[in-house]
Structures are given as structure tokens and as C-alpha cells.
Short mmCIF file of C-alpha atoms and ligand atoms in Angstrom, two decimals:
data_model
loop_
_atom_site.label_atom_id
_atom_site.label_comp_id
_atom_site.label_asym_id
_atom_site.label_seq_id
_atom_site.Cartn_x
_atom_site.Cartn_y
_atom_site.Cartn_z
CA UNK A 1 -6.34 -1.14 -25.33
CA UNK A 2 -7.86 -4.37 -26.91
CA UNK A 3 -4.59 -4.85 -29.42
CA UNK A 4 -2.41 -3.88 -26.74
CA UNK A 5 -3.36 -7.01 -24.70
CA UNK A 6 -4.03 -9.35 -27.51
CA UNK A 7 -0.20 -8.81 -28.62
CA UNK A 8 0.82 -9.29 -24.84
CA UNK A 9 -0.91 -12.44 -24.21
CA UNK A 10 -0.08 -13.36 -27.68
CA UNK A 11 3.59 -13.26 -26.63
CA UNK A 12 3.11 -15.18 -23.64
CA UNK A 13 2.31 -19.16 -22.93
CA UNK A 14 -0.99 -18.50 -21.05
CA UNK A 15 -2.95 -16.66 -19.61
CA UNK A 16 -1.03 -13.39 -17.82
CA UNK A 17 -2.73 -13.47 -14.41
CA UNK A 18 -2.01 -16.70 -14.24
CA UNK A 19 1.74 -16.69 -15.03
CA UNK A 20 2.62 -14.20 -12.59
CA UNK A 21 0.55 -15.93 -9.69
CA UNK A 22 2.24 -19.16 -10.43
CA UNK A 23 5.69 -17.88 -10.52
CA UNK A 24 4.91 -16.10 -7.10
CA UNK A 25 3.51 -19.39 -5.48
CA UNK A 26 6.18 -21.29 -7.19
CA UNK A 27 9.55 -19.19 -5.83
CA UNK A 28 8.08 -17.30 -2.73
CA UNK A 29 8.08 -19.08 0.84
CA UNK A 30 6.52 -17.81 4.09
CA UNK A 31 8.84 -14.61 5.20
CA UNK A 32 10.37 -13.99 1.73
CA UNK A 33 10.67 -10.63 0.42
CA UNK A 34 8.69 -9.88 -2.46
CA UNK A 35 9.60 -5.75 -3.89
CA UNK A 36 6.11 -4.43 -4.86
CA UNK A 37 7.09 -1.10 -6.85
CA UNK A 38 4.81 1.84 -7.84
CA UNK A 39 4.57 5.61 -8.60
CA UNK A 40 2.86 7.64 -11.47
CA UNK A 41 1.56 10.69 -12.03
CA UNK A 42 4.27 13.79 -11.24
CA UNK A 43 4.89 17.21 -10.02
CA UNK A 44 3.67 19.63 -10.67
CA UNK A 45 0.86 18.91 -12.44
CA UNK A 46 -0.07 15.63 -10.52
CA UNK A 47 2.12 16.83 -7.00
CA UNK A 48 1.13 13.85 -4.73
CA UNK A 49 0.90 11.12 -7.90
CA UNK A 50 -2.29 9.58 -9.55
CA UNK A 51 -4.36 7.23 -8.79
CA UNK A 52 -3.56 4.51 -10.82
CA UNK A 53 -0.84 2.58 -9.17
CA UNK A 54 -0.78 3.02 -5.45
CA UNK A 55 -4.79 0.89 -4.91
CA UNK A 56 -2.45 -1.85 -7.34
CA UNK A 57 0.26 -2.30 -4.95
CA UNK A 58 -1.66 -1.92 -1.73
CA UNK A 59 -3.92 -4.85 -3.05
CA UNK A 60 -0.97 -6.93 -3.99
CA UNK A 61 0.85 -6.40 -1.00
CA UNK A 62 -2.61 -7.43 0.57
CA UNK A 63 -2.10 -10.80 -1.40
CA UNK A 64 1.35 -11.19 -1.20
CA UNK A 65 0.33 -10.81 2.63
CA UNK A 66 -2.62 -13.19 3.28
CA UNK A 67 -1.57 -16.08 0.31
CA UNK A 68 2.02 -16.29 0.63
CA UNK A 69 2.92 -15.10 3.97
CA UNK A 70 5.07 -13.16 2.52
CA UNK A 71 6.87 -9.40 3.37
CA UNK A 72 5.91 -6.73 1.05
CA UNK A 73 8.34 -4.19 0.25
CA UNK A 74 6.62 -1.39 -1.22
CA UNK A 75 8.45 1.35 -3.01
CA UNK A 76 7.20 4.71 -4.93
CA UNK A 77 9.26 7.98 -5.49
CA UNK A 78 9.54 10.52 -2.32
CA UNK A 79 6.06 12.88 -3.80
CA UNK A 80 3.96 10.09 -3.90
CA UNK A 81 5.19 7.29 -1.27
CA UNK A 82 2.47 8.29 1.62
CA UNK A 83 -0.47 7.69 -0.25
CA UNK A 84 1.31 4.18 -1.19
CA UNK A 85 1.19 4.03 2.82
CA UNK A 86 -2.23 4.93 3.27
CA UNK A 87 -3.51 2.90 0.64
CA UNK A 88 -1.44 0.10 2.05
CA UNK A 89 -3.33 0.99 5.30
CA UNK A 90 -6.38 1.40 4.36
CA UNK A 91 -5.88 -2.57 3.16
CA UNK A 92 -5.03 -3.99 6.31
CA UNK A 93 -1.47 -4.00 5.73
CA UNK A 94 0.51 -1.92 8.43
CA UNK A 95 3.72 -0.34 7.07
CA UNK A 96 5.84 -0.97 10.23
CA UNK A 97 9.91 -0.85 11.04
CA UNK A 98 11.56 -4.32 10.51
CA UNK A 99 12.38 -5.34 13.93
CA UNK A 100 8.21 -6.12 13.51
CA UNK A 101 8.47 -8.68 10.96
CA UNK A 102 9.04 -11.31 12.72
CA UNK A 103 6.79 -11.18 15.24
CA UNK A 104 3.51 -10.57 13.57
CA UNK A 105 1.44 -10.76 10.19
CA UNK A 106 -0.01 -8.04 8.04
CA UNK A 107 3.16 -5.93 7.53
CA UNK A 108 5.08 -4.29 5.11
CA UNK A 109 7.86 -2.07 4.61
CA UNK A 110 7.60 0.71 2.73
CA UNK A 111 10.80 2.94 1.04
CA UNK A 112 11.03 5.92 -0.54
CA UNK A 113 12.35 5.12 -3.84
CA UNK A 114 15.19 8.52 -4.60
CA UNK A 115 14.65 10.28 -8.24
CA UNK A 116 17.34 9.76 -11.06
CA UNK A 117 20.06 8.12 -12.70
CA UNK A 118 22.65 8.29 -9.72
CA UNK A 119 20.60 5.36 -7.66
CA UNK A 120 22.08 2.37 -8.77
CA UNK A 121 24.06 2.41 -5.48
CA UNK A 122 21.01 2.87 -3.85
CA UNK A 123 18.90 -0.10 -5.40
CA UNK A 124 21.34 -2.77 -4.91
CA UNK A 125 21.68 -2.02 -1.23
CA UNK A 126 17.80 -2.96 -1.16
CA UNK A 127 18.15 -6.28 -3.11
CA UNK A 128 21.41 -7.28 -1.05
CA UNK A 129 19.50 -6.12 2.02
CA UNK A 130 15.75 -7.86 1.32
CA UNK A 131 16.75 -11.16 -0.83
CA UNK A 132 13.80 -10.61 -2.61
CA UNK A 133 12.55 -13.82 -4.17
CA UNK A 134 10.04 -11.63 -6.79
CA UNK A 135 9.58 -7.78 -7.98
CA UNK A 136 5.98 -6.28 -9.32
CA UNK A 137 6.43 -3.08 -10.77
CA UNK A 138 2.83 -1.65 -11.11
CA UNK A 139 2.18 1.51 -13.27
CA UNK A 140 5.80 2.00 -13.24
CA UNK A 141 7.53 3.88 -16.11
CA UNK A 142 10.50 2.43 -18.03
CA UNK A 143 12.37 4.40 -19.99
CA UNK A 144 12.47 4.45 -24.33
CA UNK A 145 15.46 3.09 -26.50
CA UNK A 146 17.23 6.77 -25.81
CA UNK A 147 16.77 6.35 -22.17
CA UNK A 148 13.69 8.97 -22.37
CA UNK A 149 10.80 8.17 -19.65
CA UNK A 150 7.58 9.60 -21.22
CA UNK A 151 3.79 9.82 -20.62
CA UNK A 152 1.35 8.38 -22.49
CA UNK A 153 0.22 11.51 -24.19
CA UNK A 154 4.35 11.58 -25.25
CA UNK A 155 5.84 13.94 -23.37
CA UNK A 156 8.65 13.66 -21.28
CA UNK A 157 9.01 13.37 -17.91
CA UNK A 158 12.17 14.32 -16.03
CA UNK A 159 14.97 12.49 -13.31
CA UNK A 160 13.90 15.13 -10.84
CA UNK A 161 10.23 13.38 -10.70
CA UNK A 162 11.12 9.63 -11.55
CA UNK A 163 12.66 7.23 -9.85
CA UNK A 164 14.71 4.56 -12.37
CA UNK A 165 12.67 1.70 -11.66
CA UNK A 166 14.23 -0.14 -14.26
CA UNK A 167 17.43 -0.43 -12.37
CA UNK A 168 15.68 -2.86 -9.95
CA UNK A 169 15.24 -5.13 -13.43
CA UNK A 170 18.57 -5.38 -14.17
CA UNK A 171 19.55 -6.22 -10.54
CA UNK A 172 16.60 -8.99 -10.88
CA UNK A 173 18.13 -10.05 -14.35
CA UNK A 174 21.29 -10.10 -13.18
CA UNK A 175 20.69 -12.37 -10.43
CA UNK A 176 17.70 -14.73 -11.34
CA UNK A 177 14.79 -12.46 -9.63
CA UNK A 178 11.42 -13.35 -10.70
CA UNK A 179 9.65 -10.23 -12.46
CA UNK A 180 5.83 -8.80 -13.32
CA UNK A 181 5.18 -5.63 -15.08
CA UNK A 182 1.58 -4.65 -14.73
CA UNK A 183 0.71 -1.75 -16.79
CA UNK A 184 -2.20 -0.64 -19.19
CA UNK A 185 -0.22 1.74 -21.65
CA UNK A 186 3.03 0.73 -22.74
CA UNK A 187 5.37 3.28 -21.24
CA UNK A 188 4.94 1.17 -18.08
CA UNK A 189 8.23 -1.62 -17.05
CA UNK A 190 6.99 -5.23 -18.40
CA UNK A 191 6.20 -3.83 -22.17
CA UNK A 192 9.46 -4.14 -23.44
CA UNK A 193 8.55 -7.86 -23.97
CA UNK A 194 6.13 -6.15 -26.97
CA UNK A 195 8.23 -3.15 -27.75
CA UNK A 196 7.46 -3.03 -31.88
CA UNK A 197 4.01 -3.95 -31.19
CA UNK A 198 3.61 -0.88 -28.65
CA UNK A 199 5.29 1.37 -31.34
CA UNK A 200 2.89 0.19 -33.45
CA UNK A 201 0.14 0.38 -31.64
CA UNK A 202 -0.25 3.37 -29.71
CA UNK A 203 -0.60 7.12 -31.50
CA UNK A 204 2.75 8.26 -29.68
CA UNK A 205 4.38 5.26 -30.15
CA UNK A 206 6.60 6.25 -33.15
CA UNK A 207 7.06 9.63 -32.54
CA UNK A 208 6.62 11.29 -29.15
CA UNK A 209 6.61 14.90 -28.41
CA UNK A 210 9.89 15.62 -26.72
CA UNK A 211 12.94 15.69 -28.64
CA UNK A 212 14.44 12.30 -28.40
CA UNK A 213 11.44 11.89 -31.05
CA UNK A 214 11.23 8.14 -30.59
CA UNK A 215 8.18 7.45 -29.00
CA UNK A 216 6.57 5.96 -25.96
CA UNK A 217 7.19 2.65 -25.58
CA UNK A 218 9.72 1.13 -23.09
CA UNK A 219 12.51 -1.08 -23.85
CA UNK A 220 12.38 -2.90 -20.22
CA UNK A 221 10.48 -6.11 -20.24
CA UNK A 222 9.59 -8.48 -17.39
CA UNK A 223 9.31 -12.50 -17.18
CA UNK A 224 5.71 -11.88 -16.97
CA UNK A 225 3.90 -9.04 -18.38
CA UNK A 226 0.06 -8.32 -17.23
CA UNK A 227 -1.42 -5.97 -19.48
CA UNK A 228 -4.50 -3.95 -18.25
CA UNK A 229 -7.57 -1.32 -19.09
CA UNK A 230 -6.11 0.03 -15.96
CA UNK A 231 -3.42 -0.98 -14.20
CA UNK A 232 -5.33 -1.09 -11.36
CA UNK A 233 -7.07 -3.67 -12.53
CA UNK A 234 -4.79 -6.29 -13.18
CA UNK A 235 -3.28 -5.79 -10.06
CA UNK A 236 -6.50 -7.09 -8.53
CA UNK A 237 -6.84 -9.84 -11.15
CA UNK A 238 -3.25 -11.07 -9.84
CA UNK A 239 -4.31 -10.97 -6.29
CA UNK A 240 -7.44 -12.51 -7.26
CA UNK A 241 -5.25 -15.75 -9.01
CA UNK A 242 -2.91 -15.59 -5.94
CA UNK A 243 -6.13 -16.39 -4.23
CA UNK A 244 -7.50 -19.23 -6.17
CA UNK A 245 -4.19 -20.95 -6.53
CA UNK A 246 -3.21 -20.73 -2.49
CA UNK A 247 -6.88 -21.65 -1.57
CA UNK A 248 -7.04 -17.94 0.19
CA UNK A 249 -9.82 -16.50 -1.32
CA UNK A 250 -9.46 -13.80 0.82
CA UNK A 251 -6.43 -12.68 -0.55
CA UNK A 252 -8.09 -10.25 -3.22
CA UNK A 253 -9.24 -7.12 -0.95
CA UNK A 254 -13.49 -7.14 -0.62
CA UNK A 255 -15.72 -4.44 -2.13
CA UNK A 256 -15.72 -2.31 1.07
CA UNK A 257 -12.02 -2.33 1.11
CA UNK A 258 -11.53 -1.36 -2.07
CA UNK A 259 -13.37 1.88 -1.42
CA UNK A 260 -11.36 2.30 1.37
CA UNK A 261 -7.94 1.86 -0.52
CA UNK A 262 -8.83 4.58 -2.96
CA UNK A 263 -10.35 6.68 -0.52
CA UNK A 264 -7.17 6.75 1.46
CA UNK A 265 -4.51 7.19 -1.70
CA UNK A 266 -7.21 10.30 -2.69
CA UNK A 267 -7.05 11.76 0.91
CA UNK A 268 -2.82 11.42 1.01
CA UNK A 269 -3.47 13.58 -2.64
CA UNK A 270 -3.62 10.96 -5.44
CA UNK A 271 -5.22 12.22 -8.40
CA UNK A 272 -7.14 10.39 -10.73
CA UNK A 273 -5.35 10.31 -14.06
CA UNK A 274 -8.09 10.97 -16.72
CA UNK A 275 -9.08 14.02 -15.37
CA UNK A 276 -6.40 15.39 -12.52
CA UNK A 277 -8.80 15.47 -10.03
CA UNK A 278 -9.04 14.25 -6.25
CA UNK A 279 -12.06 12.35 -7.12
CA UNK A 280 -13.08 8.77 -6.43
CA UNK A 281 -11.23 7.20 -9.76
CA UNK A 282 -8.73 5.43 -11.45
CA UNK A 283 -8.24 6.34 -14.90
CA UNK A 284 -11.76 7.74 -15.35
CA UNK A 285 -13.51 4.77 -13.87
CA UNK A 286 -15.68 5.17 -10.62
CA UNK A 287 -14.67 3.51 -7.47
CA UNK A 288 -18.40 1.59 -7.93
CA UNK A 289 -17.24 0.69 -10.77
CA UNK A 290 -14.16 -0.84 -9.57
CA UNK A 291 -15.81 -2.15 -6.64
CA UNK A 292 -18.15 -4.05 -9.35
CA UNK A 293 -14.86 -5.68 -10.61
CA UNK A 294 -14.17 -7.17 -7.56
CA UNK A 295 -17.35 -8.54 -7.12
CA UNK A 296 -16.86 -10.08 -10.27
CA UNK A 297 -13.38 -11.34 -9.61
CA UNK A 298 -14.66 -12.66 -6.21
CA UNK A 299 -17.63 -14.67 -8.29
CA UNK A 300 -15.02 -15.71 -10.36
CA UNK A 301 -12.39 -17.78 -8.04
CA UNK A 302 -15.62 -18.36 -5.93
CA UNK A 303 -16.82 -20.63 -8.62
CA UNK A 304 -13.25 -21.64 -9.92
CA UNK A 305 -12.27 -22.75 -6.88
CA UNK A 306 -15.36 -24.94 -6.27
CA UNK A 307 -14.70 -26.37 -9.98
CA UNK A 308 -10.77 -27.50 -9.00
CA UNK A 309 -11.93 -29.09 -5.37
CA UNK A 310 -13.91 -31.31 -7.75
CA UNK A 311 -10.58 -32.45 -9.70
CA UNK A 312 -11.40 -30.37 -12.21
ZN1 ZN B 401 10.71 11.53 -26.49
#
């Protein structure tokens, strides 16, 4: 995990949280559409997803909500999109139809994102429709040189359980869209910024276990990449930076809440991934452990944010 973020942040000019706050304060305005996009873990092993992933997005559509003002579009493939919604929820975010947005706060919209190739149809009726200003893809697989989606272990995973996430990249590429790739493996969207370095790095990252035989590691890239133990995780460190930088300290979910946004995606069936259990994890870390992370990252902006109304 260590070399995995040292070559990430050694590709980028500082440090990752950071980068992918600022470009959100710097391009999204009050009402502005930002696509938060999600969904690991697959049938049938994992039927209702994992539970890395959906607590990510609910916490930056949380952020997204409370320091920008903005509208959250939240997006995960058809098996796992209602424990997106009740993790969403269980944050404080409702997921509501869009005559709602403008006429109160906390809200989101949240799409079922179809499986397979024959969505690019599909995908650029959502950008034409939202005008997003930014996309976070969280936990999101991208697809290998051959076009092969894979797990970290290297096996393949099929069109009929993943949706082509990578389709809204090009979209974003194609028309100046701001993007962050949070992920914690290298099969995730937002790696392809370190693609030899993942193939390097990780044990299936030559040489996978399906027959396209070349490894793990995804080709798509983002303008920011945040790597993580757990993607999780850095999904809370970039609400906690959306926080410190907008003054809303509030913007990165509090200890109770984060119990509640696991508990919620585990009810809805989320499984967590280390062991493919409904249990209180993400990735084989404890919810108190998690919980002790954000009391952490709330000590941190606490005290950051008393340093830079000094002129620090
Ligand atoms: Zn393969």
C-alpha cells in the first residue's frame, strides 16, 4: 500500500487531498452539479456490493453538500445503488426527485448507473443533462490496456456486473470536466496516472488470472488521483480538506455519523470486502476504527484551521 501512494503523490505537485479539494472549490459554484460515482464488490459472490465505496461517496456528497452548496449526483450499478441511497441517508443527504433542488438543501440525486459497453448513449445524456462542473469516481473499476475490468486478487469481472465508469472520463476529457479517482488498489479509475508503477507494484499487476493475462492495473487516469489504505478513507480525507479550505468544518461527517453511514450501506446488503461478510467494516477495518479516523481528521482541520485564521 505504502509504494502504491508514494508513487502517486510522487507523480503529483502536492499533496492529493489537497489537489482535489482545491480544484472542487476552485470550479464548483453554489447549485453546480458535481457526479459522485461508486460501486464495487459484484454478484454473486458480493450480490448487494461491498463496503468499500458507498460510506466514500455518501461522505463526499455530504461535503460536496454542506462546503460547496453543491448537487450531488450519485451513481453505482443497478445491484448495489440502494445501499449508495441509504448510506447517502444515513448522512443527512436526502436522495430526492429534481423538481426539489431548488427549493431546499441537503439533496442529491441518485442514478442507477446500467452494466456494459452499450452505455455510452446513456452517459452523455447525464453530462448534457447535469453540466457537471467535477466527477469523483470512488472505488470505481477501470478497465486494463485490453479493456479487461479485474479484481484485485486478478480475476475478471464481467459487463453483466460493471458499469463502464470510464466512459464518464472520456466525456469529462473531452469537454474540460474536472476529475478525482479515489482508490486504494490500482484497478480503481484515477491509477492510470501510475499505470507502470501499479504493474510493478502489485503481485497481479503483470499477470492476472483471466486470460487477457495482462494484469490489474487500469489504463484510466484522473486530473487528481487520491490514493488510499481504503478507499474509504480518502474519501473522508477529501471531505475533511473540503472542510478546512471552505471554513465548514462540518463538512466531514462526525463520529456518530459515520457509524450510521456504514450501518445503513450493511443493512441495504453491503459486504465488507476482506472477509464477505455483513459486518461492521470496510476492508477489514472496524467501524471504531474508522470512527477513530475521523476523530483524527476532525483534530486535524480543527487545529489547521486555527493555524490559517492566524495568517499562517
Ligand atoms: Zn486479465
Amino acid at each position: 500500500m505504502h509504494k502504491l501512494f508514494d508513487a502517486a503523490r510522487a507523480d503529483q505537485p502536492g499533496p492529493m487531498s489537497y489537489l482535489a479539494a482545491k480544484g472542487l472549490v476552485d470550479r464548483v459554484r453554489t447549485g453546480d452539479a458535481v457526479l459522485v460515482i461508486t460501486g464495487a464488490g459484484t454478484p454473486p459472490f458480493m450480490p448487494k456490493g461491498e463496503t468499500d465505496g458507498p460510506p466514500g461517496a455518501a461522505s463526499v456528497a455530504r461535503a460536496l453538500d454542506v462546503a460547496l452548496g453543491a448537487k450531488p449526483v450519485v451513481m453505482a450499478e443497478p445491484h448495489c445503488i440502494e445501499g449508495v441511497i441509504a448510506s447517502v441517508e444515513a448522512a443527512g443527504v436526502s436522495c430526492l426527485p429534481e423538481e426539489m433542488f431548488p427549493v431546499r438543501g441537503g439533496r442529491a440525486r441518485a442514478l442507477a448507473f446500467p452494466y456494459g459497453p452499450d452505455t455510452r448513449g446513456w452517459v452523455r445524456e447525464v453530462v448534457d443533462t447535469y453540466n457537471p462542473k467535477a466527477m469523483v469516481f470512488i472505488e470505481k473499476g477501470g478497465p486494463n490496456e485490453k479493456g479487461v475490468f479485474h479484481t484485485i486478487l486478478g480475476t475478471a469481472k464481467t459487463d453483466d456486473v460493471m458499469a463502464y465508469g470510464h466512459y464518464f472520463v472520456e466525456e469529462a476529457q473531452a469537454r474540460g470536466i474536472f476529475t478525482i479517482g479515489i482508490g486504494d488498489g490500482g484497478n480503481e479509475i484515477g491509477f492510470g496516472r501510475v499505470h507502470p508503477k501499479v504493474k510493478d507494484i502489485q503481485p497481479a499487476g503483470q499477470k492476472c488470472l483471466c486470460p487477457c493475462e495482462s494484469g490489474i492495473a487500469t489504463v484510466v487516469g484522473t486530473d487528481v488521483l487520491i490514493c488510499a489504505a481504503i478507499s474509504n478513507w480518502g474519501s473522508y480525507g477529501l471531505a475533511a480538506m473540503l472542510g478546512l479550505l471552505t471554513g465548514r468544518l462540518d463538512a466531514l461527517q462526525d463520529e456518530e455519523t459515520q457509524w450510521r453511514i456504514l450501518d445503513a450501506n450493511v443493512r441495504a446488503g453491503a459486504m465488507d470486502g476482506a472477509s464477505a461478510r455483513q459486518i461492521m467494516g470496510e476492508d477489514g477495518v472496524s467501524v471504531k476504527t474508522s470512527m477513530a479516523l475521523i476523530t483524527m481528521l476532525h483534530q486535524m482541520i480543527s487545529n489547521g484551521s486555527r493555524e490559517l485564521s492566524r495568517g499562517f
